[in-house]
PDB file of C-alpha atoms in Angstrom:
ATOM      1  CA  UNK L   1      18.865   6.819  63.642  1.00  0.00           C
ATOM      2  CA  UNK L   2      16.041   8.821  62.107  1.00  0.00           C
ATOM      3  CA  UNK L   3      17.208   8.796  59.061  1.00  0.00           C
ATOM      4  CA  UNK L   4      17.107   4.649  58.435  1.00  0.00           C
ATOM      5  CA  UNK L   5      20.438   3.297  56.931  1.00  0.00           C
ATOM      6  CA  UNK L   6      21.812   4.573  53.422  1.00  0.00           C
ATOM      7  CA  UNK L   7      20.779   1.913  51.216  1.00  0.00           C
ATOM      8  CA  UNK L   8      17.294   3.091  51.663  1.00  0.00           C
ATOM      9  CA  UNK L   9      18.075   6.494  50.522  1.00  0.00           C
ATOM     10  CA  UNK L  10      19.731   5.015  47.339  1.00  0.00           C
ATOM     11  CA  UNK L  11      17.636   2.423  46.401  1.00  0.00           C
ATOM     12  CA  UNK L  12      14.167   4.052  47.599  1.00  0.00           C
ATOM     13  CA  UNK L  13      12.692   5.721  44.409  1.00  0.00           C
ATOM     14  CA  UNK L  14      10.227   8.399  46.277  1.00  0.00           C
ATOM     15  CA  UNK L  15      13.209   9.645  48.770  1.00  0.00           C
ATOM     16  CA  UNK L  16      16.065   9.098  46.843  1.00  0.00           C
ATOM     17  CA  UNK L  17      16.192  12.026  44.807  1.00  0.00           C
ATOM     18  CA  UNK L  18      16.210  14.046  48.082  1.00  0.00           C
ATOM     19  CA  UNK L  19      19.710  12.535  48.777  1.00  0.00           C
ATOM     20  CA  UNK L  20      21.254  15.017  46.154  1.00  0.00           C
ATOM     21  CA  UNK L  21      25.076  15.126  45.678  1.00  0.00           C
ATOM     22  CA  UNK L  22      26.157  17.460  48.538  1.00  0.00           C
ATOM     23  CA  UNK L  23      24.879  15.183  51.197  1.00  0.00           C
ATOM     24  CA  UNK L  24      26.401  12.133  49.198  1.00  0.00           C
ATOM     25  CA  UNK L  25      29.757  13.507  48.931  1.00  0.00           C
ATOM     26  CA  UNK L  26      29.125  14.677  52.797  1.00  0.00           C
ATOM     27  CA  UNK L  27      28.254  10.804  53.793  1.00  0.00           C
ATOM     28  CA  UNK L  28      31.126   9.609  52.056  1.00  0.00           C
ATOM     29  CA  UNK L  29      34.095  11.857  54.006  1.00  0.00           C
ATOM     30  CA  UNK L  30      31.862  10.883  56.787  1.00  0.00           C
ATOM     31  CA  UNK L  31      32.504   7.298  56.383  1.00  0.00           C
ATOM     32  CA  UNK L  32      36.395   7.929  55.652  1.00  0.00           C
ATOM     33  CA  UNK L  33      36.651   9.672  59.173  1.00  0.00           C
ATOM     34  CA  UNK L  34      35.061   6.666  60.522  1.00  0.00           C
ATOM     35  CA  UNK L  35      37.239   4.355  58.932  1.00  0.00           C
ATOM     36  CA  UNK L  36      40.259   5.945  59.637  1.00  0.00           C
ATOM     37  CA  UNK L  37      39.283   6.063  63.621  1.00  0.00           C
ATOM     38  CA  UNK L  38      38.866   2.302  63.659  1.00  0.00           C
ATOM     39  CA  UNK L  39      42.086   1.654  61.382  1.00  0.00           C
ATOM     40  CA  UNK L  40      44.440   4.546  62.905  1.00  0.00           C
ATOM     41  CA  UNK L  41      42.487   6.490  65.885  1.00  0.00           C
ATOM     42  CA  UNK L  42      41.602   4.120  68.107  1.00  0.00           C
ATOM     43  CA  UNK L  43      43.522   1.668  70.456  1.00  0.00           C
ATOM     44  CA  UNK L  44      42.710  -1.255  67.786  1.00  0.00           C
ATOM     45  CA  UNK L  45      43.135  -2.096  64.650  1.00  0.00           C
ATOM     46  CA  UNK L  46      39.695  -2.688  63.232  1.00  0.00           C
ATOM     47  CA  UNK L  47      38.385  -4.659  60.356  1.00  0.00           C
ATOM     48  CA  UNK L  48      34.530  -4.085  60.041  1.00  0.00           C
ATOM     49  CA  UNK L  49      34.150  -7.098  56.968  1.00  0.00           C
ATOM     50  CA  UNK L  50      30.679  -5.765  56.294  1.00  0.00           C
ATOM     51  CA  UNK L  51      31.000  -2.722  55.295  1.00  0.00           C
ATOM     52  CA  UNK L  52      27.890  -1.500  53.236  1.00  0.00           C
ATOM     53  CA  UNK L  53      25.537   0.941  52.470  1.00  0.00           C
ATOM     54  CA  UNK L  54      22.593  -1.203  54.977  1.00  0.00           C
ATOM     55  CA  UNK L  55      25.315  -0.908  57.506  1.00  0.00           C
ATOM     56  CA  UNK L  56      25.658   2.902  57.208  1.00  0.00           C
ATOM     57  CA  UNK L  57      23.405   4.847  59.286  1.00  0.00           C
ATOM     58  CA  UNK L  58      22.062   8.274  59.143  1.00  0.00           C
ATOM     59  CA  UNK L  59      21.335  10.920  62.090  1.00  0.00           C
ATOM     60  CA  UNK L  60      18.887  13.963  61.658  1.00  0.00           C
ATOM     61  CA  UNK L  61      22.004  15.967  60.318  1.00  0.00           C
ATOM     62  CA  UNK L  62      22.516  12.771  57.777  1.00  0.00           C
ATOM     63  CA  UNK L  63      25.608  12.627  58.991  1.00  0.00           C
ATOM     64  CA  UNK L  64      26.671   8.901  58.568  1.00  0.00           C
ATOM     65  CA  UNK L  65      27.670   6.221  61.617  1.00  0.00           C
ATOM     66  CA  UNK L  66      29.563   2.744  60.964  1.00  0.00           C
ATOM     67  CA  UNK L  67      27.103  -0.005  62.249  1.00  0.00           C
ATOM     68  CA  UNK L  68      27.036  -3.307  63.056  1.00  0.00           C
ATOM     69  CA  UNK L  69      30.042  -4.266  64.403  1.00  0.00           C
ATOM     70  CA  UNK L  70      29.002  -8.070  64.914  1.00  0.00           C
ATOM     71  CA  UNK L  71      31.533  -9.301  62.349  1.00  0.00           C
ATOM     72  CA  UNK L  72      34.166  -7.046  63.164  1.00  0.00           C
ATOM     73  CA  UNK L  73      37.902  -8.912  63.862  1.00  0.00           C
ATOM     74  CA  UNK L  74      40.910  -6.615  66.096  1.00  0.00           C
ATOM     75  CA  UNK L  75      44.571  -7.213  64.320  1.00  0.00           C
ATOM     76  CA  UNK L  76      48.024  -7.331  66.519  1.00  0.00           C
ATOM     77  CA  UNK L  77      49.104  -4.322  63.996  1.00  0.00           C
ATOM     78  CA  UNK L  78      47.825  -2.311  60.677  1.00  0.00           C
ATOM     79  CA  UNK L  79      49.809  -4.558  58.203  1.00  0.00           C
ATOM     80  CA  UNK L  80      48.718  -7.643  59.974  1.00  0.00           C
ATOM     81  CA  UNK L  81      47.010 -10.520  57.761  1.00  0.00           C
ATOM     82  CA  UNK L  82      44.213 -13.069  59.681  1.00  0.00           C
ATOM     83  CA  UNK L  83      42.890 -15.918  57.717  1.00  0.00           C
ATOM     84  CA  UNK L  84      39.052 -17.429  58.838  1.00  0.00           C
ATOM     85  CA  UNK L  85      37.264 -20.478  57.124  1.00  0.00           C
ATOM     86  CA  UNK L  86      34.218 -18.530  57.900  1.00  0.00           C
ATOM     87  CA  UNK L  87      33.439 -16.189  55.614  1.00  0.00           C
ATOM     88  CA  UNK L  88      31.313 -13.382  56.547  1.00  0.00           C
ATOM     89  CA  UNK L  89      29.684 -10.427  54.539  1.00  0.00           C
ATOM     90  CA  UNK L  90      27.916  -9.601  51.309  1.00  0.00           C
ATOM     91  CA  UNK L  91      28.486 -10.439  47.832  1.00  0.00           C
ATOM     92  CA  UNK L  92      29.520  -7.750  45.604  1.00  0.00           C
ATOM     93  CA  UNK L  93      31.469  -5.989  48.891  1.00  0.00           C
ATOM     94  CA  UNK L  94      33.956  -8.536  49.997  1.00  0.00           C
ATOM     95  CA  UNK L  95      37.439  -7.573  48.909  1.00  0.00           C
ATOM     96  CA  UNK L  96      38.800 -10.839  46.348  1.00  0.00           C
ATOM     97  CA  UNK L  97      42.015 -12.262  48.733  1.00  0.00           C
ATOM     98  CA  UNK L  98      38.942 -12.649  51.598  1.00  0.00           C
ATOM     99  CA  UNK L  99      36.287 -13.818  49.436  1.00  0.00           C
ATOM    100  CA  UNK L 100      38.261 -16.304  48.430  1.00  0.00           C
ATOM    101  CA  UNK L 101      40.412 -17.637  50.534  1.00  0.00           C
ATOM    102  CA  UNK L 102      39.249 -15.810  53.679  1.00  0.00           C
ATOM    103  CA  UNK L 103      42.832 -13.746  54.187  1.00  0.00           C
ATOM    104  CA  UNK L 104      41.468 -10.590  55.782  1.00  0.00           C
ATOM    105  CA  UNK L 105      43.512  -7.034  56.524  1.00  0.00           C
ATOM    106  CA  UNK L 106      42.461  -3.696  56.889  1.00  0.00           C
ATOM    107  CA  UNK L 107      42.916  -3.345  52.722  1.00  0.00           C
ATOM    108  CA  UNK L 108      39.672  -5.720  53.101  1.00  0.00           C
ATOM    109  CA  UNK L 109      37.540  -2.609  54.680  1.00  0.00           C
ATOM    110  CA  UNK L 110      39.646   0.033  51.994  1.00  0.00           C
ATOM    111  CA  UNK L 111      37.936  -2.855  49.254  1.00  0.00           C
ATOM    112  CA  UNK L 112      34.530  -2.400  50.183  1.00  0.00           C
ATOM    113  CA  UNK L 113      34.956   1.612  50.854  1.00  0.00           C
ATOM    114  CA  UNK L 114      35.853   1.575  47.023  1.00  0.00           C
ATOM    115  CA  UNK L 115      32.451  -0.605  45.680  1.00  0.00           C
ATOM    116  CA  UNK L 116      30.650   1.914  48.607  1.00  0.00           C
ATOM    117  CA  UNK L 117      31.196   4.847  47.037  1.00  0.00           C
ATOM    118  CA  UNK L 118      30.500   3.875  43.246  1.00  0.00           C
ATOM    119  CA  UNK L 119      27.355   2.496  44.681  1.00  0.00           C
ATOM    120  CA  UNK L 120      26.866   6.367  46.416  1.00  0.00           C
ATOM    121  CA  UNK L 121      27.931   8.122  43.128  1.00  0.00           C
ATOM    122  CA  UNK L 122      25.821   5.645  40.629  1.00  0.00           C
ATOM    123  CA  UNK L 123      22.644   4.145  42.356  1.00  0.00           C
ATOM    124  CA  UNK L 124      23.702   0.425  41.391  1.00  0.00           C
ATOM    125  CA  UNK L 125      24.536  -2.350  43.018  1.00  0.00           C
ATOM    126  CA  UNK L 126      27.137  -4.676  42.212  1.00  0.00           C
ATOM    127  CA  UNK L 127      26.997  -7.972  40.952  1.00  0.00           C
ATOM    128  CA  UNK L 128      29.581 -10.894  41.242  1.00  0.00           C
ATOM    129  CA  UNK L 129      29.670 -13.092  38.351  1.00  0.00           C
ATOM    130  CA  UNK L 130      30.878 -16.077  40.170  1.00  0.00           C
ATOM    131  CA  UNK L 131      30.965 -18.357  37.164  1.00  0.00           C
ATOM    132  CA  UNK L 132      32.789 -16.445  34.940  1.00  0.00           C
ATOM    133  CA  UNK L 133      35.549 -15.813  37.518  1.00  0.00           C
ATOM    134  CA  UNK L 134      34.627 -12.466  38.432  1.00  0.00           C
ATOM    135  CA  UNK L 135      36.199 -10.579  41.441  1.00  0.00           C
ATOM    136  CA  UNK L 136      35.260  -7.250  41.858  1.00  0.00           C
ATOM    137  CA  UNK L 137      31.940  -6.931  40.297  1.00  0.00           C
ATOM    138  CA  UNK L 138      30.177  -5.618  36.708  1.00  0.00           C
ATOM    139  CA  UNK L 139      29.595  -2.112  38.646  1.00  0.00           C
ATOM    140  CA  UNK L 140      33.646  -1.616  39.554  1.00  0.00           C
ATOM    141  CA  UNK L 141      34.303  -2.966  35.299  1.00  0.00           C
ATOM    142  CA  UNK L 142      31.804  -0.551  34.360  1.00  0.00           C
ATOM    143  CA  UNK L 143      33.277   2.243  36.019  1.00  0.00           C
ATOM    144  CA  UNK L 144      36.576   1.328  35.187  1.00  0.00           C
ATOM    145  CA  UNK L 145      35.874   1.309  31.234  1.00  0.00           C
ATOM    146  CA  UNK L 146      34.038   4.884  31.715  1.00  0.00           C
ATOM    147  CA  UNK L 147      36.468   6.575  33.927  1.00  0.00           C
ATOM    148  CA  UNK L 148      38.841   5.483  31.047  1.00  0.00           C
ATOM    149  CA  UNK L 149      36.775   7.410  28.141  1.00  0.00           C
ATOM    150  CA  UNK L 150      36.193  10.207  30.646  1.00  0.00           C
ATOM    151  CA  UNK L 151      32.579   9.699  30.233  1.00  0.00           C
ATOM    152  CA  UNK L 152      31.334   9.787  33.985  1.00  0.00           C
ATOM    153  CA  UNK L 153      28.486  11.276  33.396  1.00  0.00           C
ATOM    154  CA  UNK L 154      27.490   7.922  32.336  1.00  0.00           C
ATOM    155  CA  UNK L 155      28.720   6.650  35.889  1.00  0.00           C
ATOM    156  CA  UNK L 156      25.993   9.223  37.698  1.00  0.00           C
ATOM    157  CA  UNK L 157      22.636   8.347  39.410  1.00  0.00           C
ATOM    158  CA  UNK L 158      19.808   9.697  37.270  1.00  0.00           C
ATOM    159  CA  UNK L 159      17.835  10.648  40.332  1.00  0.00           C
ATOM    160  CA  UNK L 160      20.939  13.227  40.727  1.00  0.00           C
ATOM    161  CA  UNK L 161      20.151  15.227  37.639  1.00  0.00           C
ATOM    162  CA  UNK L 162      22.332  18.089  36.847  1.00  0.00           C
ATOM    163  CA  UNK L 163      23.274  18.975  40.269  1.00  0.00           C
ATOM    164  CA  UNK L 164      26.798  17.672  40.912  1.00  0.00           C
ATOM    165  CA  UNK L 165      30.278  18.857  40.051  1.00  0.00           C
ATOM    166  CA  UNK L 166      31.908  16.580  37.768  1.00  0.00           C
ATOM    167  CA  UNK L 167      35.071  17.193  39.136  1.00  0.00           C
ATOM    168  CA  UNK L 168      34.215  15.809  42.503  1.00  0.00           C
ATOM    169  CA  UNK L 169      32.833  12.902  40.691  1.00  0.00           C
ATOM    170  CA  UNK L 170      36.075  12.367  38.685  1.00  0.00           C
ATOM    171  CA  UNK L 171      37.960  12.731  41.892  1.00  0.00           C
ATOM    172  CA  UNK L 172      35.592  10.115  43.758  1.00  0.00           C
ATOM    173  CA  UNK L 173      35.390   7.689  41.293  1.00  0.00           C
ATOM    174  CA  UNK L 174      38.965   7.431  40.777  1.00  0.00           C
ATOM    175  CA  UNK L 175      39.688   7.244  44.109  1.00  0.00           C
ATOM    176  CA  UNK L 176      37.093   4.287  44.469  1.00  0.00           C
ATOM    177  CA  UNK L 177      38.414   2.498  41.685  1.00  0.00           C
ATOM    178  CA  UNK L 178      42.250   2.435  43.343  1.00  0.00           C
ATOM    179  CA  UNK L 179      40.671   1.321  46.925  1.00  0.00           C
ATOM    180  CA  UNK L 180      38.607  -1.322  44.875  1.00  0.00           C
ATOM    181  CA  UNK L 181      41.501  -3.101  42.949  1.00  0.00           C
ATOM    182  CA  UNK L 182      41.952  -6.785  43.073  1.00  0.00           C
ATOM    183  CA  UNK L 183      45.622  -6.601  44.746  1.00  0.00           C
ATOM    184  CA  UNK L 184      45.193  -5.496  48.318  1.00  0.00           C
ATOM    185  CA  UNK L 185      49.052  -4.277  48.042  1.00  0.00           C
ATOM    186  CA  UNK L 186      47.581  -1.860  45.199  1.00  0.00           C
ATOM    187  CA  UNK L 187      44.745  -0.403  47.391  1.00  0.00           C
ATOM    188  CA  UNK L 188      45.819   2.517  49.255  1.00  0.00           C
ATOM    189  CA  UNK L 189      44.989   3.123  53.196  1.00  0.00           C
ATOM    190  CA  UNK L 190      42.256   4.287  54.343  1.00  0.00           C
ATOM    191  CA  UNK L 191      44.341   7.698  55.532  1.00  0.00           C
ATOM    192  CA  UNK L 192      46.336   8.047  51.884  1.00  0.00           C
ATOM    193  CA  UNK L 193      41.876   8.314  50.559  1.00  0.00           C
ATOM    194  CA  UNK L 194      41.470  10.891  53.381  1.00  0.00           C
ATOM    195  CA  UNK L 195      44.212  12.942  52.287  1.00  0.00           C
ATOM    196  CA  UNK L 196      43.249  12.306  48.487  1.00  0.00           C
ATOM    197  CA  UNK L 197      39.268  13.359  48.513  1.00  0.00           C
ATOM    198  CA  UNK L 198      40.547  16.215  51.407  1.00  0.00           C
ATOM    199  CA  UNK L 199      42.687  17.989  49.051  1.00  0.00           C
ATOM    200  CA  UNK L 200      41.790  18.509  45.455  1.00  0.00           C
ATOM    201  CA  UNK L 201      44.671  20.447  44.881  1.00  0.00           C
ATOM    202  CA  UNK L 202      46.527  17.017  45.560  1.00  0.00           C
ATOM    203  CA  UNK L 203      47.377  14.844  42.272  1.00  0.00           C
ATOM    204  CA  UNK L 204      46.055  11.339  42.652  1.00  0.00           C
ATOM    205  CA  UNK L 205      49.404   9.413  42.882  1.00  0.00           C
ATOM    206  CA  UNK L 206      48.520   6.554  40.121  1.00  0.00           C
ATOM    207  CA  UNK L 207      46.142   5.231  38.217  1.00  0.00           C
ATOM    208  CA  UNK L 208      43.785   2.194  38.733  1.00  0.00           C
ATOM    209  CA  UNK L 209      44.916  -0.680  37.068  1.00  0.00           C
ATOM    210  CA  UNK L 210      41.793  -2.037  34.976  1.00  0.00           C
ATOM    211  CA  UNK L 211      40.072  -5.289  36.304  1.00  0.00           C
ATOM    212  CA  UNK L 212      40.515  -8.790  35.367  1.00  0.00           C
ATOM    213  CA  UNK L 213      38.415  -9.593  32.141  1.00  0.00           C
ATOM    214  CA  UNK L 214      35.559 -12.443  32.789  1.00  0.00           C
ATOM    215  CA  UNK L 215      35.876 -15.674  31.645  1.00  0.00           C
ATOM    216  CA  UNK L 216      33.812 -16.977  28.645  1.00  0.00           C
ATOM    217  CA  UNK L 217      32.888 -20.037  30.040  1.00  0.00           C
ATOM    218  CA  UNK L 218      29.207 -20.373  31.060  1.00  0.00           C
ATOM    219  CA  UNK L 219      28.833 -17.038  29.745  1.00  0.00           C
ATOM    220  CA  UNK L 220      24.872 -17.836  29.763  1.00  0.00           C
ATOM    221  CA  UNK L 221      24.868 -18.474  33.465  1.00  0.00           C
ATOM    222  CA  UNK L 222      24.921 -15.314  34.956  1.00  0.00           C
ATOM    223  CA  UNK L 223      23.678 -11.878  34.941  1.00  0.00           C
ATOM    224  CA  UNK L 224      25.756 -10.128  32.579  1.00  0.00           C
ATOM    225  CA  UNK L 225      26.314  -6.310  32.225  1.00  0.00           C
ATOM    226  CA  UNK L 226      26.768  -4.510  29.570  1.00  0.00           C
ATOM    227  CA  UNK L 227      30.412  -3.143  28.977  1.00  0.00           C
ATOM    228  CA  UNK L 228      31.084   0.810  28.316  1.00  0.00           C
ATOM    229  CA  UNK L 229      28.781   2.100  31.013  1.00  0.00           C
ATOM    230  CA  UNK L 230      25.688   0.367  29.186  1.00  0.00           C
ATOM    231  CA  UNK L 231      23.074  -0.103  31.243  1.00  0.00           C
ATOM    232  CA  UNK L 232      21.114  -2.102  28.968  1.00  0.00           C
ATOM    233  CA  UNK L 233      21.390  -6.024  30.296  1.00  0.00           C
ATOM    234  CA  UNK L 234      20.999  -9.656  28.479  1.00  0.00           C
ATOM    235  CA  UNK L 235      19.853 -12.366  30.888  1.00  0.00           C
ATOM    236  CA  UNK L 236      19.928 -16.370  29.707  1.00  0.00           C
ATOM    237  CA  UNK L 237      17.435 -18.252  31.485  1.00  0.00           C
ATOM    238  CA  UNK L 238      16.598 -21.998  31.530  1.00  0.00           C
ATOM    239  CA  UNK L 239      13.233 -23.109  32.101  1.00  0.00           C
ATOM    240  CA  UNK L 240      13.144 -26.704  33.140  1.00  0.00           C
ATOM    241  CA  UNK L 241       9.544 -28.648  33.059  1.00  0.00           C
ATOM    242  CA  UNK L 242       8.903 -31.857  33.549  1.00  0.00           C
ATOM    243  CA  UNK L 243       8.909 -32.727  29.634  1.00  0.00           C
ATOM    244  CA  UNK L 244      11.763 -34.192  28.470  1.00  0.00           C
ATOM    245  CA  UNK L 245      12.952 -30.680  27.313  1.00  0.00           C
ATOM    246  CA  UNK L 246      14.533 -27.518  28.752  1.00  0.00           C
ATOM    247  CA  UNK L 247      13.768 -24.379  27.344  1.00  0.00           C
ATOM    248  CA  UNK L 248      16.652 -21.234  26.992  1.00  0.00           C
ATOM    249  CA  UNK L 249      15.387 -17.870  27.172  1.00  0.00           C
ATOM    250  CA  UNK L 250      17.182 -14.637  26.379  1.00  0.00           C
ATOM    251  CA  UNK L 251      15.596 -11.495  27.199  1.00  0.00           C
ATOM    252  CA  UNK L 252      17.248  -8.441  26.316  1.00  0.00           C
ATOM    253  CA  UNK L 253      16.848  -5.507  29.159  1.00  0.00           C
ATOM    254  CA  UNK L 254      17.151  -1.694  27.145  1.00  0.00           C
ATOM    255  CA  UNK L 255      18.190   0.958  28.753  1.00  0.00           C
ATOM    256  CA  UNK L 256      14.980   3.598  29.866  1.00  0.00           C
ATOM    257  CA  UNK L 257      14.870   7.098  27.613  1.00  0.00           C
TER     258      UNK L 257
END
């Protein structure tokens, strides 16, 4: 693809201002139709497990193509449940119920959909704080808590400027947040978010229910993210020599003007 994969648009500070909001919200129906083909349209029911924005290609039209099928599982029907020891995929994309305990479904593709697009809509990645008991990730919290004060401005890439319609934003973002709940049985299917980001004359059914608080315990172990949106960051670091003596560091990251 001539384009390179999506992650490179996003994360790629000289060409990703050229990916302006139009062609993200284009990318992301793109990857719905795909979805629902492998969930619904074809002769199998499909479960990618990696789904991501390196695993999202782009033609010369930057119209998007599901790749790399090489973890991809079939299921005897689309409410079927499969359960692997081997756990495949990325951290930060892998829905909680597989992560976990490896139970997969095609709610496990709807789960990583959801981080997708508020990855598409803020720049960010998303970071699992495994030792606080995290499960969905600081950038699905952070969303959650500024969809909530109807502040998603906040939520939007910087490298998008002005140029987007908050409405479609709203619409996306709260769409996202239902597909990337912790409860599979909460997520809806991959054709209920077709018909929901098809229609915006069509009232979002429910809201999403806000994520599981993090543990305090080894709160200094992690990368932590600010709540509300922040994007300013503390980090605790321990510097071990070989003295007798370990050092703890906190640097505080501010958020840029």
């Amino acid at each position: 693809m001539n384009n390179s994969s999506l992650d490179r648009h996003i994360y790629d500070k000289i060409i990703g201002p050229l990916l302006d909001w139009s062609k993200r919200h284009k990318i992301i129906k793109g990857v719905i139709e795909g979805l629902v083909y492998l969930q619904k349209g074809s002769m199998l029911w499909i479960v990618h497990r990696d789904l991501k924005p390196n695993n999202i290609l782009l033609d010369d039209n930057m119209e998007p193509k599901i790749s790399d099928f090489g973890s991809a599982r079939t299921l005897s029907s689309d409410v079927a449940e499969e359960c692997t020891n081997r756990v495949v995929g990325t951290s930060g994309y892998k829905a909680p119920e597989y992560a976990s305990r490896g139970i997969y479904s095609l709610k496990t593709d709807v789960f990583s959909f959801g981080i997708l697009v508020l990855v598409i809509i803020s720049g960010r990645k998303n970071t699992i704080l495994h030792k606080r008991g995290d499960t969905v990730g600081d950038l699905v919290r952070d969303a959650w808590h500024i969809w909530k004060n109807q502040r998603l401005h906040e939520l939007v890439d910087p490298a998008l400027g002005s140029g987007y319609e908050i409405a479609e934003i709203t619409r996306c973002t709260q769409v996202a947040l239902l597909c990337a709940q912790e409860d599979p049985a909460d997520r809806p299917t991959m054709t209920d978010v077709a018909a929901m980001l098809n229609s915006e004359s069509m009232s979002l059914p429910v809201e999403p229910k806000q994520p599981t608080a993090l543990s305090k315990e080894c709160a200094g172990e992690d990368v932590a993210s600010a709540d509300m949106g922040q994007t300013s960051r503390t980090i605790d670091i321990t510097i071990t020599s070989s003295a007798p003596m370990s050092t703890r560091v906190r640097i505080i990251l501010d958020p840029e003007d």
